[in-house]
Tab-separated table of C-alpha atoms (C1' of nucleotides) in Angstrom:
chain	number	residue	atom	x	y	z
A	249	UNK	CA	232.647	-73.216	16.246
A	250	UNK	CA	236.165	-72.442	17.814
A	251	UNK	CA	238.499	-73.102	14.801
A	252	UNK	CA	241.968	-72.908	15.033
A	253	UNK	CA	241.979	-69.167	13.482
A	254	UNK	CA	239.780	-67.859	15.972
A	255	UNK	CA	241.602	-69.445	18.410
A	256	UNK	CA	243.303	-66.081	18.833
A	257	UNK	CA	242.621	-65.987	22.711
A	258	UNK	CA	244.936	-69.406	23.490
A	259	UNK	CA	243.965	-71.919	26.825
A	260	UNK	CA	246.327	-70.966	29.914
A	261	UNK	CA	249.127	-73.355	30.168
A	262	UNK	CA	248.495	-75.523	33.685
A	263	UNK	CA	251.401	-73.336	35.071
A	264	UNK	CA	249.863	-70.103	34.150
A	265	UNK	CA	246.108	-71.511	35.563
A	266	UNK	CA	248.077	-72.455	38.516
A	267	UNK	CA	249.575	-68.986	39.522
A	268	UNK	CA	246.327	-67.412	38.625
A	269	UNK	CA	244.284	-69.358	41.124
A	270	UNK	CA	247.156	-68.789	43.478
A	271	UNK	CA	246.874	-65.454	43.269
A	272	UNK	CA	243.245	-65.166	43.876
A	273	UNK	CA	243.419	-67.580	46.711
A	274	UNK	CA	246.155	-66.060	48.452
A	275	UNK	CA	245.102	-62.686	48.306
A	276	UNK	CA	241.175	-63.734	49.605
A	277	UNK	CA	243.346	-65.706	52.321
A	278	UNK	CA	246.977	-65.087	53.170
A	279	UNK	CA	249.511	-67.715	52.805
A	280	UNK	CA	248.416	-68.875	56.375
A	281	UNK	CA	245.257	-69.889	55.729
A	282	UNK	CA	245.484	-70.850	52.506
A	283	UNK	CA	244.794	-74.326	51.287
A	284	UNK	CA	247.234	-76.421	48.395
A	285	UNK	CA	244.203	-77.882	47.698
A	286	UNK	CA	241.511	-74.186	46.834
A	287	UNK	CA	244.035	-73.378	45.115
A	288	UNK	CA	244.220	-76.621	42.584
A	289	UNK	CA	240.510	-76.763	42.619
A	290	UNK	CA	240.127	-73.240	42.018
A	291	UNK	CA	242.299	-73.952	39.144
A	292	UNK	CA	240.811	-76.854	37.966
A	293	UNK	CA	243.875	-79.496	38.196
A	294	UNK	CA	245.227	-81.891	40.535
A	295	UNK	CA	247.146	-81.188	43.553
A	296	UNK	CA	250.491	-82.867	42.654
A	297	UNK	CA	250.959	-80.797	39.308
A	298	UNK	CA	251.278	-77.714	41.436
A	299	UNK	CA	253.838	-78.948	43.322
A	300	UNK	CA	255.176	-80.507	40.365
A	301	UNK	CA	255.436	-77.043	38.716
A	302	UNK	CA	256.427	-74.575	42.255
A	303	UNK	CA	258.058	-77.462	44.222
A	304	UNK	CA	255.905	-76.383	47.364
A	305	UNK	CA	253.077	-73.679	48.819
A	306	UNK	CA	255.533	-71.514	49.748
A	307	UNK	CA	257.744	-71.108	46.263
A	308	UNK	CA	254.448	-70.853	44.522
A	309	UNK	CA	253.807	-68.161	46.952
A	310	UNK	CA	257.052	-65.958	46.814
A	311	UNK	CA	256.019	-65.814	42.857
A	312	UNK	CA	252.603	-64.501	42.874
A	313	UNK	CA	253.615	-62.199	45.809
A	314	UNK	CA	256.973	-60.918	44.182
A	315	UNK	CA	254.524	-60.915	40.800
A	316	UNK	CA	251.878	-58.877	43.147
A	317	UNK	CA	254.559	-56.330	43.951
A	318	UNK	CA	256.687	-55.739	41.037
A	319	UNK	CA	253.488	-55.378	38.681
A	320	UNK	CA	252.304	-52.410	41.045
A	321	UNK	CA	255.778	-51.229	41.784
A	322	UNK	CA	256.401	-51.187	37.819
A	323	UNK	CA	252.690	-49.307	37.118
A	324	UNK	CA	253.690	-46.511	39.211
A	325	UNK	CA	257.339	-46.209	38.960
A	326	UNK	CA	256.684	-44.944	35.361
A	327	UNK	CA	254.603	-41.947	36.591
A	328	UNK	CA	257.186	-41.271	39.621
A	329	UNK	CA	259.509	-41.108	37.181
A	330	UNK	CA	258.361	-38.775	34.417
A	331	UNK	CA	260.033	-35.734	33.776
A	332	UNK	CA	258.002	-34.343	31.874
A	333	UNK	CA	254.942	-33.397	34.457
A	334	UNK	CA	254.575	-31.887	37.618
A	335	UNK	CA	254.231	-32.471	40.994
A	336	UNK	CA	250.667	-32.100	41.163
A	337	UNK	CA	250.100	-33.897	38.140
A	338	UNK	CA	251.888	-36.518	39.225
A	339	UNK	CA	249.784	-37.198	41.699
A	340	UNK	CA	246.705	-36.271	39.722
A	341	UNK	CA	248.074	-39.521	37.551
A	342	UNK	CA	248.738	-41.551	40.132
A	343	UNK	CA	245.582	-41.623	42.195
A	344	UNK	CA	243.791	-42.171	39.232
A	345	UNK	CA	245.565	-45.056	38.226
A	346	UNK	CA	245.451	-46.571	41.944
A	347	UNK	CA	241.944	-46.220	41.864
A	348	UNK	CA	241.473	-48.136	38.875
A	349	UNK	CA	243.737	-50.707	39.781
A	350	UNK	CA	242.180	-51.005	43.674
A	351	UNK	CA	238.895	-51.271	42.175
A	352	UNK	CA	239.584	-54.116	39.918
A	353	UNK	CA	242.244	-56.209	42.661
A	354	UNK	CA	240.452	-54.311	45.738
A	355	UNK	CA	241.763	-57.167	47.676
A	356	UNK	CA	245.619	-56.768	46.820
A	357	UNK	CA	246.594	-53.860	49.528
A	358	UNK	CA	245.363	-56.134	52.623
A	359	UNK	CA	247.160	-59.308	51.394
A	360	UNK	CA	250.156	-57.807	50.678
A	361	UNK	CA	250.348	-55.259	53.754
A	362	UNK	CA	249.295	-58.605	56.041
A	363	UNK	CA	252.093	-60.698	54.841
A	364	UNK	CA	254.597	-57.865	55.151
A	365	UNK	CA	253.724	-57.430	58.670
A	366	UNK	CA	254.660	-61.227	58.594
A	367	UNK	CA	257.799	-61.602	56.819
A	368	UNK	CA	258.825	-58.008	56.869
A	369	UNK	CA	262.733	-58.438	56.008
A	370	UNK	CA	263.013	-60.317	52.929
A	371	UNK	CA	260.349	-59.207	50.797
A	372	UNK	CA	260.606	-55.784	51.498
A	373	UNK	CA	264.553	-55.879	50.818
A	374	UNK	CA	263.996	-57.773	47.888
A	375	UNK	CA	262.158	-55.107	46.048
A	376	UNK	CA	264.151	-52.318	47.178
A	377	UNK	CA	261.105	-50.165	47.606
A	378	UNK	CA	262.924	-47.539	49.120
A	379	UNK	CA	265.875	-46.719	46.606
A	380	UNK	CA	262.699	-46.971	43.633
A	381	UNK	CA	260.912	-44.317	45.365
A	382	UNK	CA	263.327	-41.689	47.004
A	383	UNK	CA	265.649	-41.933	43.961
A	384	UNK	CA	262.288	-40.826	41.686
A	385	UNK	CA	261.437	-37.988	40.226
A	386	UNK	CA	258.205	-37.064	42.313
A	387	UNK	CA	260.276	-37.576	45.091
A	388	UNK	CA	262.752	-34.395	43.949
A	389	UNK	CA	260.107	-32.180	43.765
A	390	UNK	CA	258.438	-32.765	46.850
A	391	UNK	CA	261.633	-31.962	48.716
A	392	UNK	CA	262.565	-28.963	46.185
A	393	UNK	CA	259.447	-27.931	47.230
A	394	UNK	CA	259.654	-27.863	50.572
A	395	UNK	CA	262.880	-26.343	50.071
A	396	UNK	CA	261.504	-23.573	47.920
A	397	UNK	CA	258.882	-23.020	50.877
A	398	UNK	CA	255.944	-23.816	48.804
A	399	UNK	CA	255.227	-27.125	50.940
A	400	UNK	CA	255.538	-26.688	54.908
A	401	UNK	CA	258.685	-28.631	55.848
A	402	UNK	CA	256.748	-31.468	57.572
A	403	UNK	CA	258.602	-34.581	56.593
A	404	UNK	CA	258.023	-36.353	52.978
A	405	UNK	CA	256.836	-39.465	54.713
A	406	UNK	CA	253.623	-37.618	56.071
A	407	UNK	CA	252.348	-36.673	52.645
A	408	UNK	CA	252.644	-40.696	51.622
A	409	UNK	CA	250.882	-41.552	54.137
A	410	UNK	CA	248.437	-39.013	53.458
A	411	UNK	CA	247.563	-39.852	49.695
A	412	UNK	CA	248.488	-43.749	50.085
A	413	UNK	CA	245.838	-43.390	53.188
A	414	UNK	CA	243.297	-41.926	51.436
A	415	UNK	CA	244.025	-43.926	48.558
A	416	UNK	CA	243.895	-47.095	50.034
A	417	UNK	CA	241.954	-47.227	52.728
A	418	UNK	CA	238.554	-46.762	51.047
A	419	UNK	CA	239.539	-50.442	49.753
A	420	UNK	CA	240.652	-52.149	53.087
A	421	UNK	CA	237.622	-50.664	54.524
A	422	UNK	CA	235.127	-51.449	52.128
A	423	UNK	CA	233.261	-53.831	54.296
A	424	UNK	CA	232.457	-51.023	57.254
A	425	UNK	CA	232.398	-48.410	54.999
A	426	UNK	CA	229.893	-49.849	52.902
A	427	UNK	CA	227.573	-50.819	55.589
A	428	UNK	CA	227.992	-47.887	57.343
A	429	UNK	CA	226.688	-45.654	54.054
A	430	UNK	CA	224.470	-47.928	52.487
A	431	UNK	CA	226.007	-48.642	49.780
A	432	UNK	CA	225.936	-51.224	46.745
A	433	UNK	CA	229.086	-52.011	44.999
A	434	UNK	CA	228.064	-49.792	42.514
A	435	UNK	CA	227.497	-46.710	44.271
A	436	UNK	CA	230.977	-47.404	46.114
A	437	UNK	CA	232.839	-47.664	42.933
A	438	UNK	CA	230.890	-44.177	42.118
A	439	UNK	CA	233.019	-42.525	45.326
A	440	UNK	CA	236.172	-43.483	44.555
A	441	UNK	CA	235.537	-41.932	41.059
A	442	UNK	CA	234.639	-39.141	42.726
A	443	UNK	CA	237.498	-39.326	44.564
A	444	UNK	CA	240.149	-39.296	41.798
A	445	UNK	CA	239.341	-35.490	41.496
A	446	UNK	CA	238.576	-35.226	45.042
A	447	UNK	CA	241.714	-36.653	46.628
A	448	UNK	CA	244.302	-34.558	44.305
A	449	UNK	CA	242.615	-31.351	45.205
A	450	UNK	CA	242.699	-32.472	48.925
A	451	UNK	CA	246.353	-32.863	48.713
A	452	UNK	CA	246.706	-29.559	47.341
A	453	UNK	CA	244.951	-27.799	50.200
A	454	UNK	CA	246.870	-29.602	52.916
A	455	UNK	CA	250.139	-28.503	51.353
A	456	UNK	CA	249.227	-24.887	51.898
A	457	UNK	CA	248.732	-25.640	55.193
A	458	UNK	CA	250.792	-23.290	57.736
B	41	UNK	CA	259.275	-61.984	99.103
B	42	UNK	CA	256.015	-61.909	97.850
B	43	UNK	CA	253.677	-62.035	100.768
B	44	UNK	CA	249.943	-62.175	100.718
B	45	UNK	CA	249.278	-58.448	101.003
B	46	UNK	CA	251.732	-57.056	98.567
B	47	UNK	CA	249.518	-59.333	96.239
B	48	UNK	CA	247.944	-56.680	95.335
B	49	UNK	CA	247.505	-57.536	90.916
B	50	UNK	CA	246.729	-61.337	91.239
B	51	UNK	CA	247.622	-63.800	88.802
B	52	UNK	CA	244.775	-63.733	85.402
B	53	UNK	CA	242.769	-66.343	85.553
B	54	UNK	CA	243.545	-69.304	83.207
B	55	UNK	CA	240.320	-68.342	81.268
B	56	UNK	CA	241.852	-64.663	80.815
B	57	UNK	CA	245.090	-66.091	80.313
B	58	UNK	CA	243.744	-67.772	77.236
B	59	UNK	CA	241.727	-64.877	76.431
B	60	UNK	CA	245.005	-62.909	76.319
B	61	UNK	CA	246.902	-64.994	74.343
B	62	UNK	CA	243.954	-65.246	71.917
B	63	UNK	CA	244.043	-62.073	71.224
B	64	UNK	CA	247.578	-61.871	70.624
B	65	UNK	CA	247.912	-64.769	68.172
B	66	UNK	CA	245.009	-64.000	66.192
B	67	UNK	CA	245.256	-60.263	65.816
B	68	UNK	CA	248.897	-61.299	64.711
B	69	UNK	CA	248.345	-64.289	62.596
B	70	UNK	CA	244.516	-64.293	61.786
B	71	UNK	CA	241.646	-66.999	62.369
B	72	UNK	CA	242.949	-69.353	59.461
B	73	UNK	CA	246.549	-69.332	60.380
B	74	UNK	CA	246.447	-69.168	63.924
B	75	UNK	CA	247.145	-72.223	65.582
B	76	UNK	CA	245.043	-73.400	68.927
B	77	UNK	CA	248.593	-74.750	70.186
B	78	UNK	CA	250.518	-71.519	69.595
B	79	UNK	CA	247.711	-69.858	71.507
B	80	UNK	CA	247.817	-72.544	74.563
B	81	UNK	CA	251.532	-72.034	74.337
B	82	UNK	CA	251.481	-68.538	74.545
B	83	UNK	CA	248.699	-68.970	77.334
B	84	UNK	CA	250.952	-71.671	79.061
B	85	UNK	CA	248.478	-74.058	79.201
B	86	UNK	CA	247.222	-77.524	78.070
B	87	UNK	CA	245.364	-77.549	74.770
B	88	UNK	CA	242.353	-78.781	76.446
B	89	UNK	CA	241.631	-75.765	78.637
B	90	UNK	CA	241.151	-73.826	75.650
B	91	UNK	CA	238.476	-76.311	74.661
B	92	UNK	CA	237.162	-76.312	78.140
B	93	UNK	CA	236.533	-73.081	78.700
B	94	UNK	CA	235.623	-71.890	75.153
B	95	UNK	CA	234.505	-75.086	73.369
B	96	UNK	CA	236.305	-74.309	70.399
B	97	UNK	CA	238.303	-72.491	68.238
B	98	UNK	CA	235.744	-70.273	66.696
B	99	UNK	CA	234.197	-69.869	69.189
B	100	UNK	CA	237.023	-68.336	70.974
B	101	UNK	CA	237.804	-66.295	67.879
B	102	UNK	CA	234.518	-64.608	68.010
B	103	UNK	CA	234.596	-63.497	71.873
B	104	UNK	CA	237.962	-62.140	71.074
B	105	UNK	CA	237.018	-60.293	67.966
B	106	UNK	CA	233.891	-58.915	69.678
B	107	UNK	CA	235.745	-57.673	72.182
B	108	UNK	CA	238.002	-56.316	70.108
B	109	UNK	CA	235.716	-54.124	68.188
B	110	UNK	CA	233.437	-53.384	71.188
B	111	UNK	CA	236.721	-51.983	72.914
B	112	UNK	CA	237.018	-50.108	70.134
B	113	UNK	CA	233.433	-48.716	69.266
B	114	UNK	CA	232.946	-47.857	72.981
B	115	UNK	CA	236.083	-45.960	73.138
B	116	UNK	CA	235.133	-43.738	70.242
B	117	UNK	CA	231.442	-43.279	70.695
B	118	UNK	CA	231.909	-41.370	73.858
B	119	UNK	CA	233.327	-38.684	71.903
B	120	UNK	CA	231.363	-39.022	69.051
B	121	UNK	CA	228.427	-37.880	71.174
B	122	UNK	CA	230.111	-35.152	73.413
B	123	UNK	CA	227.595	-32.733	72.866
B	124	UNK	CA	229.451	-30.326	74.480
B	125	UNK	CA	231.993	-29.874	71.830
B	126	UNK	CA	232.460	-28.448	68.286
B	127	UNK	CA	233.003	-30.855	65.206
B	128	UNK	CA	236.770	-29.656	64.726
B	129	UNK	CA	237.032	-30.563	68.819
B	130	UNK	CA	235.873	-34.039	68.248
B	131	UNK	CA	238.056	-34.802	65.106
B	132	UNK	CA	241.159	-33.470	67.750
B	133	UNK	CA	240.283	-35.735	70.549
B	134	UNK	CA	239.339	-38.521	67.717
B	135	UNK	CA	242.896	-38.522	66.116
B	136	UNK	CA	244.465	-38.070	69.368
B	137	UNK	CA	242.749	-41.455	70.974
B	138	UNK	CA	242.923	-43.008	68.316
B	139	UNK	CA	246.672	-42.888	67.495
B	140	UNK	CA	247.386	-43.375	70.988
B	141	UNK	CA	245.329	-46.760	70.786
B	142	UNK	CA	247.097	-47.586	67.850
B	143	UNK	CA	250.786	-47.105	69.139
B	144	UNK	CA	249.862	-49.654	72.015
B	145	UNK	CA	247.982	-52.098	69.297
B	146	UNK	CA	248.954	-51.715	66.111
B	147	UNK	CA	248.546	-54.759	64.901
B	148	UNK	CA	244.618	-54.170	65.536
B	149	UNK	CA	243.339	-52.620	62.039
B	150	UNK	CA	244.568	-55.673	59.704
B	151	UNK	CA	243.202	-58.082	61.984
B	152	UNK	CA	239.834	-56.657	62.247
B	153	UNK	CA	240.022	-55.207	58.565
B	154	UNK	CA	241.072	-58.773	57.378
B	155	UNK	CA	238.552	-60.833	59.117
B	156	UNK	CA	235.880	-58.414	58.259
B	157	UNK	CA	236.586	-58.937	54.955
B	158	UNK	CA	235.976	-62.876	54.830
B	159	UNK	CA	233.428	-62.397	57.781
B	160	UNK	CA	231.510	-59.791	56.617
B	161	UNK	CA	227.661	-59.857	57.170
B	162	UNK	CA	227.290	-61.234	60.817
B	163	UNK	CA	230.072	-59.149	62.607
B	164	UNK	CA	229.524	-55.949	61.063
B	165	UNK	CA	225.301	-56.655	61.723
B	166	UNK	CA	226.138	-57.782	65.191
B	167	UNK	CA	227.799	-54.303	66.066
B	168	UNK	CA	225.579	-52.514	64.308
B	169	UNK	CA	228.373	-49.778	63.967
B	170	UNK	CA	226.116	-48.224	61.190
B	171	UNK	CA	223.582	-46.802	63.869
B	172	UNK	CA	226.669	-45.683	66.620
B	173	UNK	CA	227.784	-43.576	64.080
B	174	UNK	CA	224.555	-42.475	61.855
B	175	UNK	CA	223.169	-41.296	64.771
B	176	UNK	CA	225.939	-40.025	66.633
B	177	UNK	CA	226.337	-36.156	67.699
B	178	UNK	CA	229.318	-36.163	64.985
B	179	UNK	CA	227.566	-37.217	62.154
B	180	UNK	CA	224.528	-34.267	62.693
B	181	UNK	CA	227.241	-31.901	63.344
B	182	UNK	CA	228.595	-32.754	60.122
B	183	UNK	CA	225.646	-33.261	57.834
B	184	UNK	CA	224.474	-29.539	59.462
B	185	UNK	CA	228.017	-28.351	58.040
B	186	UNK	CA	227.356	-29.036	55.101
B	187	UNK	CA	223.779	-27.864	54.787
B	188	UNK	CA	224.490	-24.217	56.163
B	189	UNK	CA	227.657	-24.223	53.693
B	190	UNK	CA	230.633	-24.301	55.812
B	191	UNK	CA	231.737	-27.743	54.462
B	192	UNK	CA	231.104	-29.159	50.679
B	193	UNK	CA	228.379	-30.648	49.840
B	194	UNK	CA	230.151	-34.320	49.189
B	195	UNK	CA	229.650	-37.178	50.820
B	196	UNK	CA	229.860	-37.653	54.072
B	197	UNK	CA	231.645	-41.120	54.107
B	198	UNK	CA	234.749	-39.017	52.019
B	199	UNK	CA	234.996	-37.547	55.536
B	200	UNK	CA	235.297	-40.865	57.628
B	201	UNK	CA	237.352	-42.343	55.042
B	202	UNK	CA	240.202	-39.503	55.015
B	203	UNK	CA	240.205	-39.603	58.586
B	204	UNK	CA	240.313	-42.971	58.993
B	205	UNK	CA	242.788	-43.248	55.957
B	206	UNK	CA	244.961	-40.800	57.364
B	207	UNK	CA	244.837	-42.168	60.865
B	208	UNK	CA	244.835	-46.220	60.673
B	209	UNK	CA	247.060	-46.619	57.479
B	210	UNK	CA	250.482	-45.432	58.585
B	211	UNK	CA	250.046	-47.875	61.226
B	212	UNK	CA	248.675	-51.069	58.325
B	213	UNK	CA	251.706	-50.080	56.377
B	214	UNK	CA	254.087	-49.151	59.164
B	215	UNK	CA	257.063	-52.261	57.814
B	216	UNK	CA	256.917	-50.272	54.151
B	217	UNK	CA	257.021	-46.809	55.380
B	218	UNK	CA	259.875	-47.654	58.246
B	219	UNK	CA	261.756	-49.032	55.448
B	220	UNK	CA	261.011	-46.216	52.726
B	221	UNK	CA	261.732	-43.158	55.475
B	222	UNK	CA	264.840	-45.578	57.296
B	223	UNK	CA	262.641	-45.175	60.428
B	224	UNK	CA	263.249	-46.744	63.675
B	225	UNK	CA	260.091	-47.446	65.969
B	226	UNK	CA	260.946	-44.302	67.761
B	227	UNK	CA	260.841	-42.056	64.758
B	228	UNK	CA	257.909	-43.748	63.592
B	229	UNK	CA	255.818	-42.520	66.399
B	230	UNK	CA	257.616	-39.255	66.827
B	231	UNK	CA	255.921	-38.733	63.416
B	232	UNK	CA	252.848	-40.549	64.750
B	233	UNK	CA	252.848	-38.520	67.647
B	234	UNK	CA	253.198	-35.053	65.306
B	235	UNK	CA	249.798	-36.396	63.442
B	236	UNK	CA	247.477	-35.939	66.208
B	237	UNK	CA	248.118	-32.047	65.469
B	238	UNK	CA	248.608	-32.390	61.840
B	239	UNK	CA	245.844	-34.415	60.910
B	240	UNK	CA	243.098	-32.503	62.467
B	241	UNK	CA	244.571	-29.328	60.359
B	242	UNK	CA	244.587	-30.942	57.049
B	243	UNK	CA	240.816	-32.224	57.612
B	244	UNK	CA	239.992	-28.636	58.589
B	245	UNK	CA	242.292	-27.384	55.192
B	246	UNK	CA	240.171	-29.905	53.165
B	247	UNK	CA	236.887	-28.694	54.413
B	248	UNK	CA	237.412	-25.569	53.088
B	249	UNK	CA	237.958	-26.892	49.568
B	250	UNK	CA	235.742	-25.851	47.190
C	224	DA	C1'	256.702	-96.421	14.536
C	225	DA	C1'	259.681	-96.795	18.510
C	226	DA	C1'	261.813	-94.594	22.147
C	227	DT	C1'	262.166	-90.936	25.151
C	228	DA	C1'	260.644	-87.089	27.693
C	229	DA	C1'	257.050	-84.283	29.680
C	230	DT	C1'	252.615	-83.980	31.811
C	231	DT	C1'	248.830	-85.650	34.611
C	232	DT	C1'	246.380	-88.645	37.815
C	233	DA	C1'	245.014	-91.583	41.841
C	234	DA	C1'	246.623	-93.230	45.913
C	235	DT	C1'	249.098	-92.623	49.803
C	236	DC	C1'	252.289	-90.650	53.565
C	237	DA	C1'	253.727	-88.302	57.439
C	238	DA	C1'	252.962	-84.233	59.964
C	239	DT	C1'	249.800	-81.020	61.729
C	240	DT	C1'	245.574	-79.556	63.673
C	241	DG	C1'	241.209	-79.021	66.253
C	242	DA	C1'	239.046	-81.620	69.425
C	243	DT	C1'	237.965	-85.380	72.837
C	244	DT	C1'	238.622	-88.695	76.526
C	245	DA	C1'	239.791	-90.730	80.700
C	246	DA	C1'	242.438	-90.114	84.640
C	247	DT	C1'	244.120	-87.025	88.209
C	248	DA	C1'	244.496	-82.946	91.122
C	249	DA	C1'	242.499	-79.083	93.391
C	250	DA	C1'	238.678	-76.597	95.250
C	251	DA	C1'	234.171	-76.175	97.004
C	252	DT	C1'	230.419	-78.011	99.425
C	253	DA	C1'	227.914	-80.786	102.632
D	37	DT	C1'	236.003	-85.326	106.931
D	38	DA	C1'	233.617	-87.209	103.062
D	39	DT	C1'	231.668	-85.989	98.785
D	40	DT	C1'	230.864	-83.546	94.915
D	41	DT	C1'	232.223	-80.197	91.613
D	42	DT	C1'	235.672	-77.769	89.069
D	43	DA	C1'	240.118	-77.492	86.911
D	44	DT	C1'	244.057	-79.611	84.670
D	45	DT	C1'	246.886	-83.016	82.294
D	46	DA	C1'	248.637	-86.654	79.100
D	47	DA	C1'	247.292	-89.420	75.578
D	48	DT	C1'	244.845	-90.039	71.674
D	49	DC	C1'	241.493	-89.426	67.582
D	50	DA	C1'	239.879	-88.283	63.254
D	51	DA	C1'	240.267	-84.918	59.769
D	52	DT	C1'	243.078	-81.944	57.210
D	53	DT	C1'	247.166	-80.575	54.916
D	54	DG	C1'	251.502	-80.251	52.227
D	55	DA	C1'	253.954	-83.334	49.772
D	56	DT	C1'	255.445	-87.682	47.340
D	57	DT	C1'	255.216	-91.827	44.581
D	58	DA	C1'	254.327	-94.865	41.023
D	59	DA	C1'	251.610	-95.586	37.286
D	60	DA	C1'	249.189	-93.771	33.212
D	61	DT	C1'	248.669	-90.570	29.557
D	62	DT	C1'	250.218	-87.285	26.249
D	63	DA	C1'	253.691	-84.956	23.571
D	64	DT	C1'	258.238	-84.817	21.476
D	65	DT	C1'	262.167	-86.642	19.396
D	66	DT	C1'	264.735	-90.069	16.938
DNA sequence: AAATAATTTAATCAATTGATTAATAAAATA
DNA sequence: TATTTTATTAATCAATTGATTAAATTATTT
């Protein structure tokens, strides 16, 4: 009954089913232990059209992982950026979209911290996470804030690590932690709900800190 | 000028040669992409020994890992069930071992996060970490926190996760955060260092969240 | 339709990889 | 010392892996 009006939704190109397999099999995996061929099965073509269209594993691999990073660079780099809201909402925003995003790709933070442990230099200076981050907005008012006195002057790094941490890690551990609670995938996914308002007022409290 | 007595630390045994390399190449490369050469090379010996005293590659991946994680549970549980002292004492001592363990290994969370994550089921059943810690001194202490008031009444596992967010993820993300703060290793675990007192603080800020 | 270009496949290659074998050397035992 | 066991090596195997090729199919252009 698919007629070529409903045919709203159109069929992947081979190129496009390509770099979506890749992506899942490289995040499950790692380039390392990835395999050419899970990757054409898991996208349903045959192994010379994928290095017909990436010319080898590891160009098809700097795409999906320069893809991996720029689409979560890009989805928070608009809230770091708006001048509109404030510090604390900022990160009210931000958690809350991490949270979503972690628990639909909750295996993107461990693939892409393991292969930056791996190939720090390159990727990491291609992005230019730094300049993106400590030339944002967020990042002005944390430091006007410690300025002001209403933050302790720790250093800015130590609150990143602190919401990325508590952010993240829920995701990376999911295995342990899940076993360790009892808990079913949905009852998980229930916590870090919870945790969008939890984690924002946790902030709060350690930035009045002494 | 090395005469018999002065031989005083003798030379590992091949086995524990391999074992050491072992653990080096797979908690920096993972099971998939290590390579049973680069871990006789880094051994300095044949390929066969490996296979002669551990029969195979897995096999020798799961002493490793066990001992790994056993290393690690052991080290923890002892204060875990100190029953001499209070629950802010044991999160102290906690962060403080723990980041010290870290700084020599840091490579040691994504390798056991990353294999527990294709592994799951028989590793985490074979520890039986769930018990160690359900039943551990800490864990009354903090469930009896929460019942007489003094902490909210959320879910315990928020607690392990912010602590172990807060603790094991500057260490996962280390390459990014270096690069974001312009740290060199020293800095890195200056501010590492200034965690084991900051940490424990911020727990003790959150608990009192409402 | 004919010719050309783009896409896809099956077969195959060379290199790598985990593992084994047979021979040798070293150590332990009788 | 002779013999047996343990440890080690070089060579090799079969399977896997990333990649290529040449042929076949499909789409596009002339």
């Amino acid at each position: 009954m698919k007629s070529k009006e409903s045919q709203t939704v159109i069929d992947p190109t081979t190129e496009e089913k390509i770099r979506i397999a890749a992506r899942k099999v490289f995040t499950q995996k790692g380039y390392g232990a990835a395999r050419t061929r899970d990757i054409a099965q898991e996208a349903g073509i045959n192994i010379a059209l994928l290095n017909y269209y990436f010319r080898s594993k590891e160009k098809l691999f700097e795409i999906i992982m320069l893809e991996s990073m720029q689409g979560f660079i890009h989805s928070i780099s608009g809230v770091l950026n708006d001048e509109q809201t404030s510090l604390q909402e900022k990160i009210q925003i931000l958690v809350s979209n991490y949270i979503d995003m972690l628990t639909i790709q909750p295996n993107l933070p461990l693939f892409v911290l393991s292969e930056l442990r791996s190939n720090p230099q390159e990727l990491i200076l291609k992005l230019n996470f730094k300049e993106k981050l400590i030339h944002s907005h967020f990042f002005v008012q944390l430091q006007q804030a410690i300025q002001e006195g209403k933050i302790p002057p720790i250093h800015p790094l130590h609150f990143i690590m602190n919401i990325m941490g508590m952010i993240i890690f829920p995701f990376i551990g999911s295995p342990i932690l899940k076993n360790i609670g009892d808990l079913e995938e949905k009852t998980f996914n229930e916590l870090m709900q919870q945790r969008k308002i939890l984690i924002p007022k946790w902030i709060e409290a350690m930035m009045n800190v002494k």
